[in-house]
Short mmCIF file of C-alpha atoms and ligand atoms in Angstrom, two decimals:
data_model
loop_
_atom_site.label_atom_id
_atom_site.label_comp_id
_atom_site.label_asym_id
_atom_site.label_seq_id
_atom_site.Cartn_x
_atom_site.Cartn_y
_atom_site.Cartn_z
CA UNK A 1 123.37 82.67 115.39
CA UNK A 2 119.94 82.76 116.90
CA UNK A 3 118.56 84.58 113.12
CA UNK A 4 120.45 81.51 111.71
CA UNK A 5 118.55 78.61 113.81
CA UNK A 6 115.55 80.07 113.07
CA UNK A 7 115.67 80.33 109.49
CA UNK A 8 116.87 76.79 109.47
CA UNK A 9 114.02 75.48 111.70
CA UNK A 10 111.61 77.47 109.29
CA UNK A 11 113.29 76.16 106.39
CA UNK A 12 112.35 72.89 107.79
CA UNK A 13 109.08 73.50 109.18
CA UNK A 14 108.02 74.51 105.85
CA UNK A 15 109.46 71.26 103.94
CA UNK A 16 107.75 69.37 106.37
CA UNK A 17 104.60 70.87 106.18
CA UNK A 18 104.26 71.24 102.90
CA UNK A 19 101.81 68.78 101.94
CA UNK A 20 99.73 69.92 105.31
CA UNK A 21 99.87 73.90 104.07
CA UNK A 22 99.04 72.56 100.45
CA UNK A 23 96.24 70.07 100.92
CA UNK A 24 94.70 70.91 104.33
CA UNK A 25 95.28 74.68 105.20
CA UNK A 26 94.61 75.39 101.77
CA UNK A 27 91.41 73.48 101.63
CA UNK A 28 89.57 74.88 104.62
CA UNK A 29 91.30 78.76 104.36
CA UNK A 30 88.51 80.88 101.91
CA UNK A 31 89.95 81.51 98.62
CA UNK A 32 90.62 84.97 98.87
CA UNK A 33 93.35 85.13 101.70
CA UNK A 34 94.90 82.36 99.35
CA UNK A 35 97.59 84.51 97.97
CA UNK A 36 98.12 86.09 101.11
CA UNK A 37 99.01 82.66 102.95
CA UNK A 38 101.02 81.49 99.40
CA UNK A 39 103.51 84.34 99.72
CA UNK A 40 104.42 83.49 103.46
CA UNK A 41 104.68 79.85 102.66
CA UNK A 42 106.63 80.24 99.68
CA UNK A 43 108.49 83.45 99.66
CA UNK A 44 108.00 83.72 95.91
CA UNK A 45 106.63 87.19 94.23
CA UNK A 46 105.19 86.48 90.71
CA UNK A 47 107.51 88.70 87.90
CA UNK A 48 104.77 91.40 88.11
CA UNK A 49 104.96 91.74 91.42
CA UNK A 50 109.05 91.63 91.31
CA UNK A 51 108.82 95.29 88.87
CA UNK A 52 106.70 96.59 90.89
CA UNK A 53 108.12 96.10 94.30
CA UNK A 54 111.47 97.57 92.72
CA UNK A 55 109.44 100.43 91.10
CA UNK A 56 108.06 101.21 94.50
CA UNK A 57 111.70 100.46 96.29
CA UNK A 58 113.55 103.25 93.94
CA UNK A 59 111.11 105.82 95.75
CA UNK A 60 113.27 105.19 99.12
CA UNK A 61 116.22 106.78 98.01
CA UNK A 62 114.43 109.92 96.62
CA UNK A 63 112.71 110.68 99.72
CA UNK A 64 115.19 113.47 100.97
CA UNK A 65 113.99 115.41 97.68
CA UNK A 66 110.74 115.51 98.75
CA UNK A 67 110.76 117.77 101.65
CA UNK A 68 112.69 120.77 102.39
CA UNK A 69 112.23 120.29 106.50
CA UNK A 70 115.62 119.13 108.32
CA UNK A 71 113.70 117.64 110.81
CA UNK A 72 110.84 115.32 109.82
CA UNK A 73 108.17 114.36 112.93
CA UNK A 74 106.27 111.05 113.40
CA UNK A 75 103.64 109.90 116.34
CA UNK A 76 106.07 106.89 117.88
CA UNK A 77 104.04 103.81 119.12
CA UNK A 78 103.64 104.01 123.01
CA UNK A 79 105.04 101.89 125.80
CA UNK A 80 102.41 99.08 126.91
CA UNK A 81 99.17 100.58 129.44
CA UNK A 82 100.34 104.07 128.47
CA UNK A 83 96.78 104.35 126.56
CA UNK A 84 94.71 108.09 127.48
CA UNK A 85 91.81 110.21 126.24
CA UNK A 86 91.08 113.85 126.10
CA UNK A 87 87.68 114.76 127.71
CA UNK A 88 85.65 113.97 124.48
CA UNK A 89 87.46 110.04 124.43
CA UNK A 90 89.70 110.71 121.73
CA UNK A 91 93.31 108.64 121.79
CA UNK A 92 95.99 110.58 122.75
CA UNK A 93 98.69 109.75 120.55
CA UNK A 94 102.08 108.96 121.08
CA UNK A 95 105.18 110.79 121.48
CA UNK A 96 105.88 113.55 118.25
CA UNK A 97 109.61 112.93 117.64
CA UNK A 98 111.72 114.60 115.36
CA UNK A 99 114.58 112.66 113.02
CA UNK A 100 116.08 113.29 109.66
CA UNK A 101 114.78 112.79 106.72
CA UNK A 102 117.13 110.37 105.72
CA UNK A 103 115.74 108.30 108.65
CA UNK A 104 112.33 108.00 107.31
CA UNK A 105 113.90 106.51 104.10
CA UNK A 106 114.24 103.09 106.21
CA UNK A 107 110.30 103.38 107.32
CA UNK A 108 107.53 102.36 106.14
CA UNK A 109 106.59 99.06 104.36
CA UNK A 110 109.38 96.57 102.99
CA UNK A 111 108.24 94.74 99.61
CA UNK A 112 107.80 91.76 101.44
CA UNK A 113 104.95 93.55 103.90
CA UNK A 114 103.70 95.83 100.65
CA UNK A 115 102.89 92.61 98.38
CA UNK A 116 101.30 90.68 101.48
CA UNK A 117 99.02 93.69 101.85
CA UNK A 118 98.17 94.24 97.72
CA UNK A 119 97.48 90.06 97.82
CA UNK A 120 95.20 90.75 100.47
CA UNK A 121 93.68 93.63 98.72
CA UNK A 122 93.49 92.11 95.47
CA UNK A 123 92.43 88.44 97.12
CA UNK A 124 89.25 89.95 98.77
CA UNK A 125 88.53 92.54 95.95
CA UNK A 126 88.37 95.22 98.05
CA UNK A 127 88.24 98.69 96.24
CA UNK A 128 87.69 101.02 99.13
CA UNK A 129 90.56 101.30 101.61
CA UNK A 130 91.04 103.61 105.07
CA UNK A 131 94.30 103.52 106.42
CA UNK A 132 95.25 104.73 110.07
CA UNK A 133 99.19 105.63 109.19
CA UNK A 134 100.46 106.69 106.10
CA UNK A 135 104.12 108.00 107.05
CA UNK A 136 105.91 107.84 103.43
CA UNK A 137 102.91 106.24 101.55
CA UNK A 138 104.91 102.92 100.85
CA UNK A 139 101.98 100.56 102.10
CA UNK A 140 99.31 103.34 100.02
CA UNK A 141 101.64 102.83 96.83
CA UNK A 142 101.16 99.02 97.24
CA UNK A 143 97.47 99.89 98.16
CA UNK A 144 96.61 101.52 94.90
CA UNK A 145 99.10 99.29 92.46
CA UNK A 146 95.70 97.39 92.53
CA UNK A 147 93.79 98.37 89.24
CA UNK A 148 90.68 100.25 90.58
CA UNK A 149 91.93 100.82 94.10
CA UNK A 150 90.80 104.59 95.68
CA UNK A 151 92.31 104.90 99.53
CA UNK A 152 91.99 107.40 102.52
CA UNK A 153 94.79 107.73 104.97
CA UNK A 154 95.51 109.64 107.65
CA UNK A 155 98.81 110.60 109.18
CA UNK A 156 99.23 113.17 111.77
CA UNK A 157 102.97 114.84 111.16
CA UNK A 158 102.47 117.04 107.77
CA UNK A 159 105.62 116.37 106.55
CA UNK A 160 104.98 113.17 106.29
CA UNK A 161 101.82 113.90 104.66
CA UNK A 162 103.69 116.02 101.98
CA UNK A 163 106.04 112.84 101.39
CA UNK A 164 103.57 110.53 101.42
CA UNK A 165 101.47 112.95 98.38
CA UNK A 166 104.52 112.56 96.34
CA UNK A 167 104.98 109.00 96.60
CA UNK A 168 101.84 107.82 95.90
CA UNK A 169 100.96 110.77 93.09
CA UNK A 170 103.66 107.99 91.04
CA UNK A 171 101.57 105.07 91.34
CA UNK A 172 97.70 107.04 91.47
CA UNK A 173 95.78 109.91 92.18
CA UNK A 174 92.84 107.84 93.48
CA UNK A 175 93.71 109.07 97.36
CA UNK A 176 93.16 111.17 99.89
CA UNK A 177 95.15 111.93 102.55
CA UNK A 178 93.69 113.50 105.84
CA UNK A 179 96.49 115.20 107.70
CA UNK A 180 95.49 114.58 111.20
CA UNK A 181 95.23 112.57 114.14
CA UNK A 182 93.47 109.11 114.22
CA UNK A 183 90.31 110.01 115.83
CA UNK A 184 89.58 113.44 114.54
CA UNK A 185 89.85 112.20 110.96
CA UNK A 186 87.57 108.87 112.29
CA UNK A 187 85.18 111.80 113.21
CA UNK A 188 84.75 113.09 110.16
CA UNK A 189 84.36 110.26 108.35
CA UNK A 190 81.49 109.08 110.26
CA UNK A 191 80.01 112.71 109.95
CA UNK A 192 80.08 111.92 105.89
CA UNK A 193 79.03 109.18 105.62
CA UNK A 194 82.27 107.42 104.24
CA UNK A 195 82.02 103.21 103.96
CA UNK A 196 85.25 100.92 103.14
CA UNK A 197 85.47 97.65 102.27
CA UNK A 198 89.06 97.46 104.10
CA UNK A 199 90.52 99.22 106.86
CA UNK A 200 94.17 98.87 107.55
CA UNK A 201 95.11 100.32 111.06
CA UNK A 202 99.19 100.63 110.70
CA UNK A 203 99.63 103.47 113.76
CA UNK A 204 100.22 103.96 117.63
CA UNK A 205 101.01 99.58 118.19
CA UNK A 206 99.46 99.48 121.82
CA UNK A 207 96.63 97.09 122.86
CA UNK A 208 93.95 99.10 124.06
CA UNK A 209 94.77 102.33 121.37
CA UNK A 210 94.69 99.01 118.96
CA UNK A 211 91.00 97.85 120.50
CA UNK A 212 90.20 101.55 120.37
CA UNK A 213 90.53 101.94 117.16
CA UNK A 214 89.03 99.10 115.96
CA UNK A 215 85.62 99.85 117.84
CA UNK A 216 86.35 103.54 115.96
CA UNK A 217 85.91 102.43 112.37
CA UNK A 218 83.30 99.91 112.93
CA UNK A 219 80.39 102.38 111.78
CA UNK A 220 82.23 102.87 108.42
CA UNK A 221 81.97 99.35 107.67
CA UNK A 222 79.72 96.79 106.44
CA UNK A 223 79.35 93.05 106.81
CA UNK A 224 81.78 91.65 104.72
CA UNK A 225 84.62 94.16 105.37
CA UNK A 226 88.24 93.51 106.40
CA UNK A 227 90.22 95.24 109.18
CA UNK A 228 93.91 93.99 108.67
CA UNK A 229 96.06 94.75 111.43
CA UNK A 230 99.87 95.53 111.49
CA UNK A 231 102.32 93.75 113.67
CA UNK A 232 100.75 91.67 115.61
CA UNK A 233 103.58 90.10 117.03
CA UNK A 234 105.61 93.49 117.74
CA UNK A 235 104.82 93.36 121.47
CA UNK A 236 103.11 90.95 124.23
CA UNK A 237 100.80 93.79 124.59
CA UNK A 238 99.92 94.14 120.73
CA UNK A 239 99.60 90.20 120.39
CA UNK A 240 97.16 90.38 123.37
CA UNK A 241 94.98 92.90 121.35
CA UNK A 242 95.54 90.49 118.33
CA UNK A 243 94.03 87.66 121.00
CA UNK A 244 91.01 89.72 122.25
CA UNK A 245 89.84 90.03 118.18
CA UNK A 246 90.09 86.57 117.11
CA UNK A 247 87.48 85.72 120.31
CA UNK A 248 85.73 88.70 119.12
CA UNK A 249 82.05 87.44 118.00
CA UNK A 250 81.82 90.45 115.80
CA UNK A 251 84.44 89.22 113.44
CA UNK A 252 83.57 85.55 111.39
CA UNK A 253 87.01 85.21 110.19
CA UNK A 254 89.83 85.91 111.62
CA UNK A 255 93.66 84.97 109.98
CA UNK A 256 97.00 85.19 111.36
CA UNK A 257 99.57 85.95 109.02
CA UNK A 258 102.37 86.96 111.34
CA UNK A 259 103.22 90.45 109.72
CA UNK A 260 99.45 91.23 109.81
CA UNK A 261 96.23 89.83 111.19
CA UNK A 262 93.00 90.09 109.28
CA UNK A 263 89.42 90.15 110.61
CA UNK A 264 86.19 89.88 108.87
CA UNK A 265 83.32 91.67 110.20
CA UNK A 266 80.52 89.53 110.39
CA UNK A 267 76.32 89.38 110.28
CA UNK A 268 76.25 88.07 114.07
CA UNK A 269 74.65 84.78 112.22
CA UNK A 270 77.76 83.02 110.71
CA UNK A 271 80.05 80.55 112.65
CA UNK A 272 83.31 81.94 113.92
CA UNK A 273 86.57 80.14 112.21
CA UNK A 274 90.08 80.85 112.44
CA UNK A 275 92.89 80.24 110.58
CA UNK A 276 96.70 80.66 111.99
CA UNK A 277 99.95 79.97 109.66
CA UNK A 278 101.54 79.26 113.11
CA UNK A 279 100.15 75.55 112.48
CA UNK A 280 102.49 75.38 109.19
CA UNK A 281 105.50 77.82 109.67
CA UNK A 282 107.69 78.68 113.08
CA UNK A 283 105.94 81.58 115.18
CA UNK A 284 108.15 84.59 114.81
CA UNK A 285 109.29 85.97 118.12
CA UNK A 286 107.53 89.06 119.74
CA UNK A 287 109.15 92.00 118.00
CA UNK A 288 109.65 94.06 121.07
CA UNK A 289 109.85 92.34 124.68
CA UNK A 290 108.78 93.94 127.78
CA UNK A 291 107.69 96.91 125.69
C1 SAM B 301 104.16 102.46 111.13
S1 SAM B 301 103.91 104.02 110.40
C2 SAM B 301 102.86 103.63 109.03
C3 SAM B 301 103.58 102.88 107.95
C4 SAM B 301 102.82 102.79 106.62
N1 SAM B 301 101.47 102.32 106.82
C5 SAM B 301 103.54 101.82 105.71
O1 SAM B 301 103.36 100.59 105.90
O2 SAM B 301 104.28 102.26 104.82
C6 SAM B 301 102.77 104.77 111.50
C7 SAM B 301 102.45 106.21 111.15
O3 SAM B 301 101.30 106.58 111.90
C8 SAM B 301 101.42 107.92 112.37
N2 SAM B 301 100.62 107.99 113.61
C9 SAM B 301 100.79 107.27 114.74
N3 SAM B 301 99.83 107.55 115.64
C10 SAM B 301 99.03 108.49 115.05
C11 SAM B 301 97.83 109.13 115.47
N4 SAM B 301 97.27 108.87 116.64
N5 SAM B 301 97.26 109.99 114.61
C12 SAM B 301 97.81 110.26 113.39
N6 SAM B 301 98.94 109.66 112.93
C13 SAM B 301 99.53 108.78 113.76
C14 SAM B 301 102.92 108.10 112.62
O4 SAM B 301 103.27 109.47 112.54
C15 SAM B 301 103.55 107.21 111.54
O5 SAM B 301 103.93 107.94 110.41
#
């Protein structure tokens, strides 16, 4: 009943703010995240990105062929305040947990979430992606669908890892995948020098892991650069984080898209501006109370 109200009061929302969405939001939001805010105003994939999303879906049901463990292990996102270093102020991760592998055939990105991210992508040009949580590789499929793509992800539970190889060998071989934990493979990065144009941090949904992080990948990028988060409404505590980054002065731009928020790294000389579909479409309820 209550999933029924609210699709009716965002059917309405969005009939009522239609000509607000089209001829105000659209005029002040910067032309890139324009096919990002389309898709969660109009719920409408173009026929391209129908194929695709169904070429990408069929992998689901093949996972169980792609790893001979019984038991396949994930990092699980941690209760609120549950955030802790090791002595050298690396993130201790969640809880490892073990589940079947036909389990992990219901994770990862939906098409819905996998075309907002390759609008994004493909909105902002962005060529050079890091990703903090790869589990299957749906989001890095939807990553590298985009002609000219190369991405670097890191996942900490090597069976995922050996999934994730397998899914996205089908769509491109432009990636890397760095089979440890968030900070160590952060580490390393920074040691060689790496730069991205985009970072997408997908892993361990807690605010001050999610701030950590953040202030993590910030030498790898340049002025210019998006960090898109995941899920910012999963939890009070993860929508806090969210919060905290669009009063951030080191990010210009900041948009709320629900299913992810994306942040622009500025020059410390631009004006700050904000842009939130909550203005045009119902809110959607924190994911997770009380978590
Ligand atoms: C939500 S899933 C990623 C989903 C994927 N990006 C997608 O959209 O298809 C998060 C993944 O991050 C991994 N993870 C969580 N915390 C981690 C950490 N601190 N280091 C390495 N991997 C971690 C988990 O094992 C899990 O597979």
């Amino acid at each position: 009943m209550k999933k029924v109200s609210f699709y009716v009061s965002n059917l309405v929302k969005r009939v009522l703010n239609y000509g607000k969405f089209k001829n105000e939001f659209l005029k002040r939001l910067p032309k890139e995240f324009h096919g990002a805010a389309r898709l969660l105003f109009y719920h409408t994939f173009t026929p391209a990105e129908k194929e695709l999303a169904s070429k990408i879906e069929s992998f689901r049901s093949r996972i169980p062929e792609l790893s001979s463990a019984k038991e396949i292990y994930s990092y699980t996102s941690p209760h609120s305040n549950s955030f802790a270093t090791d002595e050298q102020g690396n993130a201790l991760p969640g809880e490892y947990l073990g589940s079947a592998v036909e389990a992990h055939m219901k994770t990862g990105s939906s098409t819905f979430n996998g075309i907002l991210l390759r609008r994004i992508v493909e909105g902002a040009g962005v060529k050079r992606i890091l990703e903090l949580g790869t589990n299957t590789g749906f989001s890095g499929c939807y990553f590298l669908s985009v002609p000219g793509t190369e991405l670097v992800t890191i996942e900490g539970s090597d069976a995922l890892c050996e999934i994730a190889k397998q899914n996205m060998d089908r769509i491109s071989d432009k990636h890397r995948i760095m089979n440890m934990l968030f900070d160590e493979a952060i580490s390393k990065l920074i040691e060689e020098k790496a730069t991205f144009d985009c970072v997408f941090i997908d892993g361990q949904h807690e605010q001050k892991a999610t701030l950590h992080y953040t202030q993590r990948v910030l030498p790898l990028l340049k002025p210019g650069a998006l960090i898109v988060h995941d899920d910012i409404y999963w939890s009070e505590d993860m929508h806090a984080a969210w919060e905290q980054m669009v009063q951030d002065p080191k990010f210009s731009q900041t948009v709320d898209l629900f299913y992810k928020g994306i942040c622009v790294l500025g020059n410390g000389a631009e004006n700050k501006a904000h842009y939130d579909m909550g203005e045009y479409l119902p809110r959607p309820e924190i994911f997770r109370k009380n978590w």
